[in-house]
mmCIF file of C-alpha atoms and ligand atoms in Angstrom:
data_model
loop_
_atom_site.group_PDB
_atom_site.id
_atom_site.type_symbol
_atom_site.label_atom_id
_atom_site.label_comp_id
_atom_site.label_asym_id
_atom_site.label_seq_id
_atom_site.Cartn_x
_atom_site.Cartn_y
_atom_site.Cartn_z
ATOM 1 C CA UNK A 22 19.063 -14.694 -22.515
ATOM 2 C CA UNK A 23 17.649 -12.148 -25.109
ATOM 3 C CA UNK A 24 14.989 -9.548 -24.509
ATOM 4 C CA UNK A 25 11.657 -10.698 -25.677
ATOM 5 C CA UNK A 26 10.720 -7.524 -27.336
ATOM 6 C CA UNK A 27 14.030 -5.939 -29.039
ATOM 7 C CA UNK A 28 16.380 -8.962 -28.983
ATOM 8 C CA UNK A 29 19.178 -7.167 -27.192
ATOM 9 C CA UNK A 30 20.516 -8.746 -24.062
ATOM 10 C CA UNK A 31 18.165 -9.309 -21.344
ATOM 11 C CA UNK A 32 18.720 -7.613 -17.973
ATOM 12 C CA UNK A 33 15.910 -8.762 -16.124
ATOM 13 C CA UNK A 34 14.671 -12.519 -16.209
ATOM 14 C CA UNK A 35 10.884 -12.905 -15.403
ATOM 15 C CA UNK A 36 10.400 -16.480 -14.661
ATOM 16 C CA UNK A 37 6.341 -15.991 -13.781
ATOM 17 C CA UNK A 38 6.013 -14.918 -17.482
ATOM 18 C CA UNK A 39 8.703 -17.072 -18.821
ATOM 19 C CA UNK A 40 10.731 -14.330 -20.334
ATOM 20 C CA UNK A 41 13.125 -11.706 -20.160
ATOM 21 C CA UNK A 42 13.552 -8.028 -20.899
ATOM 22 C CA UNK A 43 16.346 -5.378 -21.380
ATOM 23 C CA UNK A 44 16.302 -2.459 -19.057
ATOM 24 C CA UNK A 45 14.031 -0.189 -21.340
ATOM 25 C CA UNK A 46 11.724 -2.859 -22.442
ATOM 26 C CA UNK A 47 11.271 -4.150 -18.804
ATOM 27 C CA UNK A 48 9.981 -0.475 -17.930
ATOM 28 C CA UNK A 49 7.504 -0.361 -20.941
ATOM 29 C CA UNK A 50 6.447 -3.993 -19.496
ATOM 30 C CA UNK A 51 6.194 -2.502 -15.966
ATOM 31 C CA UNK A 52 3.851 0.397 -17.290
ATOM 32 C CA UNK A 53 1.635 -1.828 -19.098
ATOM 33 C CA UNK A 54 1.124 -3.935 -16.017
ATOM 34 C CA UNK A 55 0.206 -0.902 -14.126
ATOM 35 C CA UNK A 56 -2.026 0.246 -16.773
ATOM 36 C CA UNK A 57 -3.811 -3.033 -16.990
ATOM 37 C CA UNK A 58 -4.097 -3.238 -13.261
ATOM 38 C CA UNK A 59 -5.867 -0.050 -13.294
ATOM 39 C CA UNK A 60 -8.146 -0.240 -16.270
ATOM 40 C CA UNK A 61 -9.158 -3.995 -15.419
ATOM 41 C CA UNK A 62 -10.431 -3.186 -11.962
ATOM 42 C CA UNK A 63 -11.572 0.558 -12.726
ATOM 43 C CA UNK A 64 -9.395 1.585 -9.872
ATOM 44 C CA UNK A 65 -8.966 5.531 -11.281
ATOM 45 C CA UNK A 66 -9.767 7.664 -14.360
ATOM 46 C CA UNK A 67 -7.062 10.027 -15.581
ATOM 47 C CA UNK A 68 -8.857 13.080 -14.633
ATOM 48 C CA UNK A 69 -9.210 12.080 -11.341
ATOM 49 C CA UNK A 70 -6.854 13.522 -8.669
ATOM 50 C CA UNK A 71 -4.948 10.851 -6.498
ATOM 51 C CA UNK A 72 -3.302 11.285 -3.042
ATOM 52 C CA UNK A 73 -0.391 8.548 -3.096
ATOM 53 C CA UNK A 74 0.789 7.263 0.384
ATOM 54 C CA UNK A 75 4.565 7.503 -0.200
ATOM 55 C CA UNK A 76 6.573 5.853 2.533
ATOM 56 C CA UNK A 77 10.269 6.451 1.106
ATOM 57 C CA UNK A 78 10.328 2.751 0.281
ATOM 58 C CA UNK A 79 10.642 1.533 -3.365
ATOM 59 C CA UNK A 80 7.048 0.371 -3.956
ATOM 60 C CA UNK A 81 5.173 3.562 -3.276
ATOM 61 C CA UNK A 82 7.967 5.723 -5.016
ATOM 62 C CA UNK A 83 7.997 3.564 -8.124
ATOM 63 C CA UNK A 84 4.174 4.083 -7.804
ATOM 64 C CA UNK A 85 4.004 7.791 -7.613
ATOM 65 C CA UNK A 86 6.602 8.081 -10.515
ATOM 66 C CA UNK A 87 4.843 5.542 -12.783
ATOM 67 C CA UNK A 88 1.404 7.232 -12.196
ATOM 68 C CA UNK A 89 2.661 10.861 -12.919
ATOM 69 C CA UNK A 90 4.485 9.586 -16.014
ATOM 70 C CA UNK A 91 1.123 7.760 -17.272
ATOM 71 C CA UNK A 92 -0.370 11.231 -16.851
ATOM 72 C CA UNK A 93 -2.203 10.933 -13.582
ATOM 73 C CA UNK A 94 -2.813 13.930 -11.427
ATOM 74 C CA UNK A 95 -0.906 12.665 -8.454
ATOM 75 C CA UNK A 96 -0.117 14.196 -5.087
ATOM 76 C CA UNK A 97 2.235 12.746 -2.407
ATOM 77 C CA UNK A 98 1.460 12.102 1.322
ATOM 78 C CA UNK A 99 3.947 11.212 3.754
ATOM 79 C CA UNK A 100 3.228 10.357 7.383
ATOM 80 C CA UNK A 101 6.186 11.295 9.388
ATOM 81 C CA UNK A 102 6.047 8.667 12.253
ATOM 82 C CA UNK A 103 8.750 10.257 14.487
ATOM 83 C CA UNK A 104 10.570 6.915 14.839
ATOM 84 C CA UNK A 105 14.307 7.650 15.634
ATOM 85 C CA UNK A 106 16.806 6.668 12.926
ATOM 86 C CA UNK A 107 14.193 5.945 10.431
ATOM 87 C CA UNK A 108 11.456 8.563 9.952
ATOM 88 C CA UNK A 109 13.934 11.306 9.467
ATOM 89 C CA UNK A 110 15.670 9.352 6.658
ATOM 90 C CA UNK A 111 12.439 8.403 5.008
ATOM 91 C CA UNK A 112 11.192 12.036 5.220
ATOM 92 C CA UNK A 113 14.344 13.419 3.506
ATOM 93 C CA UNK A 114 14.356 10.724 0.667
ATOM 94 C CA UNK A 115 10.691 11.638 -0.075
ATOM 95 C CA UNK A 116 11.296 15.199 -0.085
ATOM 96 C CA UNK A 117 14.306 14.769 -2.301
ATOM 97 C CA UNK A 118 12.231 12.502 -4.732
ATOM 98 C CA UNK A 119 9.384 14.936 -5.032
ATOM 99 C CA UNK A 120 11.602 17.932 -5.612
ATOM 100 C CA UNK A 121 13.346 15.863 -8.292
ATOM 101 C CA UNK A 122 10.245 15.225 -10.046
ATOM 102 C CA UNK A 123 8.426 18.042 -9.378
ATOM 103 C CA UNK A 124 5.701 16.618 -7.645
ATOM 104 C CA UNK A 125 3.487 17.882 -4.802
ATOM 105 C CA UNK A 126 4.228 16.585 -1.197
ATOM 106 C CA UNK A 127 2.008 16.841 1.857
ATOM 107 C CA UNK A 128 3.455 15.892 5.025
ATOM 108 C CA UNK A 129 1.624 15.007 8.432
ATOM 109 C CA UNK A 130 3.828 14.988 11.592
ATOM 110 C CA UNK A 131 2.589 12.464 14.102
ATOM 111 C CA UNK A 132 4.446 14.281 16.617
ATOM 112 C CA UNK A 133 2.622 17.495 15.953
ATOM 113 C CA UNK A 134 -0.864 15.476 16.249
ATOM 114 C CA UNK A 135 0.346 14.109 19.693
ATOM 115 C CA UNK A 136 0.810 10.774 18.153
ATOM 116 C CA UNK A 137 4.541 10.146 17.904
ATOM 117 C CA UNK A 138 5.028 6.320 17.586
ATOM 118 C CA UNK A 139 7.509 5.934 20.413
ATOM 119 C CA UNK A 140 5.151 7.669 22.853
ATOM 120 C CA UNK A 141 2.259 5.623 21.458
ATOM 121 C CA UNK A 142 4.368 2.422 22.091
ATOM 122 C CA UNK A 143 5.197 3.585 25.588
ATOM 123 C CA UNK A 144 1.388 4.194 26.448
ATOM 124 C CA UNK A 145 -0.192 0.862 24.940
ATOM 125 C CA UNK A 146 0.162 -2.315 26.601
ATOM 126 C CA UNK A 147 0.141 -4.321 23.202
ATOM 127 C CA UNK A 148 2.386 -4.376 20.267
ATOM 128 C CA UNK A 149 2.622 -1.009 18.475
ATOM 129 C CA UNK A 150 2.539 -2.083 14.848
ATOM 130 C CA UNK A 151 -1.197 -2.471 14.681
ATOM 131 C CA UNK A 152 -1.865 0.886 16.303
ATOM 132 C CA UNK A 153 0.616 2.406 14.080
ATOM 133 C CA UNK A 154 -1.419 0.974 11.096
ATOM 134 C CA UNK A 155 -4.438 2.222 12.407
ATOM 135 C CA UNK A 156 -3.191 5.678 12.688
ATOM 136 C CA UNK A 157 -1.683 5.843 9.209
ATOM 137 C CA UNK A 158 -4.893 4.508 7.614
ATOM 138 C CA UNK A 159 -6.668 7.413 9.709
ATOM 139 C CA UNK A 160 -4.482 10.032 8.434
ATOM 140 C CA UNK A 161 -4.520 8.711 4.722
ATOM 141 C CA UNK A 162 -8.219 8.807 4.997
ATOM 142 C CA UNK A 163 -8.331 12.160 6.453
ATOM 143 C CA UNK A 164 -5.920 13.840 3.783
ATOM 144 C CA UNK A 165 -7.900 12.293 1.032
ATOM 145 C CA UNK A 166 -11.286 13.445 1.985
ATOM 146 C CA UNK A 167 -10.159 16.870 3.279
ATOM 147 C CA UNK A 168 -7.939 17.312 0.393
ATOM 148 C CA UNK A 169 -10.819 16.500 -2.192
ATOM 149 C CA UNK A 170 -8.923 13.352 -3.770
ATOM 150 C CA UNK A 171 -10.684 10.784 -5.617
ATOM 151 C CA UNK A 172 -8.688 8.080 -4.290
ATOM 152 C CA UNK A 173 -5.860 7.306 -2.122
ATOM 153 C CA UNK A 174 -3.175 5.170 -3.515
ATOM 154 C CA UNK A 175 -0.821 2.716 -1.623
ATOM 155 C CA UNK A 176 2.075 0.732 -2.964
ATOM 156 C CA UNK A 177 1.400 -2.886 -1.888
ATOM 157 C CA UNK A 178 2.452 -5.328 -4.606
ATOM 158 C CA UNK A 179 1.584 -8.795 -5.536
ATOM 159 C CA UNK A 180 3.639 -10.346 -2.995
ATOM 160 C CA UNK A 181 1.853 -8.300 -0.233
ATOM 161 C CA UNK A 182 -1.749 -9.073 -1.331
ATOM 162 C CA UNK A 183 -1.133 -12.664 -1.951
ATOM 163 C CA UNK A 184 0.537 -13.304 1.524
ATOM 164 C CA UNK A 185 -2.189 -11.278 3.074
ATOM 165 C CA UNK A 186 -4.955 -13.389 1.093
ATOM 166 C CA UNK A 187 -3.411 -16.578 1.989
ATOM 167 C CA UNK A 188 -3.329 -15.495 5.580
ATOM 168 C CA UNK A 189 -7.111 -14.459 5.363
ATOM 169 C CA UNK A 190 -7.883 -17.908 3.563
ATOM 170 C CA UNK A 191 -6.236 -19.873 6.243
ATOM 171 C CA UNK A 192 -8.513 -18.369 8.728
ATOM 172 C CA UNK A 193 -11.493 -18.330 6.498
ATOM 173 C CA UNK A 194 -11.822 -14.660 7.827
ATOM 174 C CA UNK A 195 -14.944 -13.815 5.979
ATOM 175 C CA UNK A 196 -14.974 -9.909 6.933
ATOM 176 C CA UNK A 197 -11.539 -9.406 5.323
ATOM 177 C CA UNK A 198 -12.142 -11.847 2.451
ATOM 178 C CA UNK A 199 -15.055 -10.003 1.614
ATOM 179 C CA UNK A 200 -13.200 -6.636 1.317
ATOM 180 C CA UNK A 201 -9.635 -7.797 0.127
ATOM 181 C CA UNK A 202 -8.549 -6.513 -3.112
ATOM 182 C CA UNK A 203 -7.147 -3.598 -4.989
ATOM 183 C CA UNK A 204 -10.157 -1.595 -4.890
ATOM 184 C CA UNK A 205 -12.225 -0.448 -1.942
ATOM 185 C CA UNK A 206 -15.005 2.025 -3.200
ATOM 186 C CA UNK A 207 -15.755 5.304 -1.325
ATOM 187 C CA UNK A 208 -18.535 4.820 1.218
ATOM 188 C CA UNK A 209 -19.641 5.638 4.685
ATOM 189 C CA UNK A 210 -16.956 8.642 5.162
ATOM 190 C CA UNK A 211 -13.954 6.540 3.720
ATOM 191 C CA UNK A 212 -12.018 7.749 0.627
ATOM 192 C CA UNK A 213 -11.802 5.262 -2.405
ATOM 193 C CA UNK A 214 -8.531 3.102 -1.561
ATOM 194 C CA UNK A 215 -6.445 1.528 -4.535
ATOM 195 C CA UNK A 216 -3.467 -0.404 -5.159
ATOM 196 C CA UNK A 217 -2.350 -0.043 -8.644
ATOM 197 C CA UNK A 218 0.858 -2.392 -8.383
ATOM 198 C CA UNK A 219 -1.410 -5.439 -7.718
ATOM 199 C CA UNK A 220 -0.175 -7.234 -10.749
ATOM 200 C CA UNK A 221 3.498 -6.810 -9.868
ATOM 201 C CA UNK A 222 5.829 -8.696 -7.800
ATOM 202 C CA UNK A 223 8.293 -6.975 -5.345
ATOM 203 C CA UNK A 224 11.202 -8.547 -7.470
ATOM 204 C CA UNK A 225 9.539 -6.418 -10.586
ATOM 205 C CA UNK A 226 9.195 -3.331 -8.546
ATOM 206 C CA UNK A 227 12.591 -3.540 -7.231
ATOM 207 C CA UNK A 228 13.956 -3.674 -10.694
ATOM 208 C CA UNK A 229 11.780 -0.727 -11.890
ATOM 209 C CA UNK A 230 13.123 1.250 -8.843
ATOM 210 C CA UNK A 231 16.733 0.109 -9.612
ATOM 211 C CA UNK A 232 16.523 0.997 -13.388
ATOM 212 C CA UNK A 233 14.859 4.132 -13.007
ATOM 213 C CA UNK A 234 17.491 5.395 -10.187
ATOM 214 C CA UNK A 235 14.877 5.745 -7.641
ATOM 215 C CA UNK A 236 16.722 6.580 -4.332
ATOM 216 C CA UNK A 237 14.669 4.790 -1.509
ATOM 217 C CA UNK A 238 14.964 4.249 2.159
ATOM 218 C CA UNK A 239 15.746 0.746 3.494
ATOM 219 C CA UNK A 240 15.778 1.683 7.152
ATOM 220 C CA UNK A 241 13.454 -0.744 8.833
ATOM 221 C CA UNK A 242 11.138 -0.100 11.649
ATOM 222 C CA UNK A 243 12.834 -0.839 15.118
ATOM 223 C CA UNK A 244 9.560 -1.958 16.414
ATOM 224 C CA UNK A 245 8.677 -4.683 13.989
ATOM 225 C CA UNK A 246 10.463 -7.984 14.408
ATOM 226 C CA UNK A 247 10.466 -8.456 10.364
ATOM 227 C CA UNK A 248 8.610 -7.645 7.670
ATOM 228 C CA UNK A 249 4.734 -8.700 7.484
ATOM 229 C CA UNK A 250 3.927 -12.165 6.475
ATOM 230 C CA UNK A 251 7.349 -12.838 5.601
ATOM 231 C CA UNK A 252 6.916 -16.733 6.246
ATOM 232 C CA UNK A 253 4.055 -16.700 3.867
ATOM 233 C CA UNK A 254 5.963 -14.713 1.357
ATOM 234 C CA UNK A 255 8.568 -17.431 1.375
ATOM 235 C CA UNK A 256 6.201 -20.177 1.045
ATOM 236 C CA UNK A 257 4.562 -18.379 -1.965
ATOM 237 C CA UNK A 258 8.082 -17.651 -3.447
ATOM 238 C CA UNK A 259 8.814 -21.352 -3.397
ATOM 239 C CA UNK A 260 5.490 -22.192 -4.982
ATOM 240 C CA UNK A 261 6.126 -19.415 -7.872
ATOM 241 C CA UNK A 262 9.399 -20.794 -8.564
ATOM 242 C CA UNK A 263 8.138 -24.382 -8.891
ATOM 243 C CA UNK A 264 4.870 -23.250 -10.668
ATOM 244 C CA UNK A 265 5.526 -19.874 -12.604
ATOM 245 C CA UNK A 266 2.515 -17.451 -12.649
ATOM 246 C CA UNK A 267 0.668 -19.065 -9.777
ATOM 247 C CA UNK A 268 0.735 -16.165 -7.552
ATOM 248 C CA UNK A 269 -0.814 -13.890 -10.243
ATOM 249 C CA UNK A 270 -3.347 -16.571 -10.939
ATOM 250 C CA UNK A 271 -4.405 -17.217 -7.095
ATOM 251 C CA UNK A 272 -5.128 -13.468 -6.662
ATOM 252 C CA UNK A 273 -6.956 -13.022 -10.005
ATOM 253 C CA UNK A 274 -8.887 -16.003 -9.326
ATOM 254 C CA UNK A 275 -9.786 -14.934 -5.930
ATOM 255 C CA UNK A 276 -10.919 -11.418 -7.240
ATOM 256 C CA UNK A 277 -12.898 -13.047 -9.867
ATOM 257 C CA UNK A 278 -14.473 -16.068 -8.200
ATOM 258 C CA UNK A 279 -13.916 -15.846 -4.319
ATOM 259 C CA UNK A 280 -14.475 -12.076 -3.233
ATOM 260 C CA UNK A 281 -17.935 -11.823 -4.871
ATOM 261 C CA UNK A 282 -19.084 -14.884 -2.758
ATOM 262 C CA UNK A 283 -17.798 -13.309 0.770
ATOM 263 C CA UNK A 284 -18.992 -10.005 -0.167
ATOM 264 C CA UNK A 285 -22.506 -11.137 -0.895
ATOM 265 C CA UNK A 286 -22.892 -12.446 2.602
ATOM 266 C CA UNK A 287 -20.831 -9.981 4.288
ATOM 267 C CA UNK A 288 -22.825 -7.520 6.843
ATOM 268 C CA UNK A 289 -23.479 -3.908 5.794
ATOM 269 C CA UNK A 290 -20.513 -1.678 7.553
ATOM 270 C CA UNK A 291 -22.640 1.306 7.658
ATOM 271 C CA UNK A 292 -25.299 -0.261 10.312
ATOM 272 C CA UNK A 293 -22.302 -0.064 12.948
ATOM 273 C CA UNK A 294 -20.434 3.033 12.004
ATOM 274 C CA UNK A 295 -21.012 6.694 13.321
ATOM 275 C CA UNK A 296 -18.731 9.925 13.283
ATOM 276 C CA UNK A 297 -16.118 10.141 16.159
ATOM 277 C CA UNK A 298 -17.476 12.925 18.680
ATOM 278 C CA UNK A 299 -14.049 14.373 18.706
ATOM 279 C CA UNK A 300 -12.841 14.174 14.916
ATOM 280 C CA UNK A 301 -15.705 13.176 13.025
ATOM 281 C CA UNK A 302 -14.033 10.156 11.486
ATOM 282 C CA UNK A 303 -16.174 7.024 10.951
ATOM 283 C CA UNK A 304 -15.937 4.700 13.661
ATOM 284 C CA UNK A 305 -17.986 1.535 14.946
ATOM 285 C CA UNK A 306 -15.748 1.528 18.240
ATOM 286 C CA UNK A 307 -17.969 3.897 20.637
ATOM 287 C CA UNK A 308 -18.241 7.588 20.854
ATOM 288 C CA UNK A 309 -14.657 8.089 20.027
ATOM 289 C CA UNK A 310 -12.294 6.584 17.118
ATOM 290 C CA UNK A 311 -9.826 4.357 18.201
ATOM 291 C CA UNK A 312 -7.003 6.754 17.290
ATOM 292 C CA UNK A 313 -8.814 9.484 19.371
ATOM 293 C CA UNK A 314 -8.607 7.009 22.289
ATOM 294 C CA UNK A 315 -5.078 6.328 21.382
ATOM 295 C CA UNK A 316 -4.179 9.895 21.655
ATOM 296 C CA UNK A 317 -5.764 10.211 25.119
ATOM 297 C CA UNK A 318 -3.879 7.337 26.085
ATOM 298 C CA UNK A 319 -0.729 9.166 25.190
ATOM 299 C CA UNK A 320 -1.592 12.259 26.788
ATOM 300 C CA UNK A 321 -2.575 10.619 30.061
ATOM 301 C CA UNK A 322 0.861 8.656 29.986
ATOM 302 C CA UNK A 323 2.727 11.841 29.483
ATOM 303 C CA UNK A 324 0.909 13.342 32.609
ATOM 304 C CA UNK A 325 1.187 10.586 34.818
HETATM 305 P P1 LIG B 416 3.538 -1.063 4.669
HETATM 306 O O1 LIG B 416 2.568 -1.434 5.418
HETATM 307 O O2 LIG B 416 4.881 -0.558 5.498
HETATM 308 O O3 LIG B 416 4.043 -2.275 3.950
HETATM 309 O O4 LIG B 416 3.348 0.054 3.405
HETATM 310 C C1 LIG B 416 2.317 -0.252 2.626
HETATM 311 C C2 LIG B 416 1.974 0.993 1.907
HETATM 312 O O5 LIG B 416 1.598 2.097 2.843
HETATM 313 C C3 LIG B 416 3.333 1.701 1.261
HETATM 314 O O6 LIG B 416 3.599 1.163 0.119
HETATM 315 C C4 LIG B 416 2.885 3.007 1.331
HETATM 316 O O7 LIG B 416 1.899 3.526 0.098
HETATM 317 C C5 LIG B 416 1.924 3.442 2.492
HETATM 318 N N1 LIG B 416 2.574 3.912 3.854
HETATM 319 C C6 LIG B 416 3.263 3.073 4.734
HETATM 320 N N2 LIG B 416 3.924 3.923 5.558
HETATM 321 C C7 LIG B 416 3.930 5.215 5.224
HETATM 322 C C8 LIG B 416 4.023 6.404 5.877
HETATM 323 N N3 LIG B 416 4.716 6.614 6.632
HETATM 324 N N4 LIG B 416 3.606 7.511 4.840
HETATM 325 C C9 LIG B 416 3.015 7.630 3.894
HETATM 326 N N5 LIG B 416 2.751 6.237 3.353
HETATM 327 C C10 LIG B 416 3.067 5.320 3.950
HETATM 328 FE FE1 LIG B 417 4.612 1.479 12.406
HETATM 329 FE FE2 LIG B 417 6.808 -0.065 12.650
HETATM 330 S S1 LIG B 417 5.260 0.433 14.008
HETATM 331 S S2 LIG B 417 6.189 1.273 11.196
HETATM 332 ZN ZN1 LIG B 418 -11.543 10.653 16.258
#
């Protein structure tokens, strides 16, 4: 196969676009898709400072590199979860990446916050993954607001987003369907949240990371039985193979026709939100936010 742009030997075949690219033209394609994803959904302006949540995985590191190359004012945020055999490796990868590319990095250590994930797991009588997600989102938001950033960016890609969309649709979960998308505007104490890789598949991001020589961490979390939405991702992968382009179409059509309908009938969040008495973060779950309640549970468990 020949590169669609320059005619040299293609190194990356993209069935969904019915085409192939050499390495250089593929990276140009990747950049255009990121730019189109940002511009079409009005995610971010060039002059706005953006905090990029980098986990050490290929998606968020590719995102950070690409945004910085496109001239965005990026700064990295890594949350050290204190999980043995995975957090330390990811932290070193992230530190080396930011040093190599001369990018700012902030690290929040959950051990210092009294929320090391192994302790949270021991203190809760339910799966730790949802609590871990809640804690990460809490610190993403705090760091973005306290640091004066216009937005918080994550490395979610098209496969993550379509699998989540299918999951929400199968439950006809109106609340989630009203707010799912690459842009969540800032409101009620929450920073703007953006997902600039929403047009790119996991395969495409993996190729970009490989071509750009991005060292990333593959250490999986010992507490998750597998990557999230694996079954739905496999089903959508089979659909994409049979009907190239369907995944992007499914997501884009939802953004255009589906989300506005659900958003119109969603209850207003601010009615239920008030500041946490301890940390000031917006919460709908009583006097204390969920994260402050988890911190108390961890402390009680240690003292018991
Ligand atoms: P995940 O939920 O693990 O698939 O991660 C989704 C996105 O959340 C990643 O692409 C990152 O942008 C961000 N993220 C996940 N874990 C961390 C972490 N420990 N520190 C900073 N960002 C993270
Ligand atoms: Fe949070 Fe596994 S429980 S990454
Ligand atoms: Zn709180």
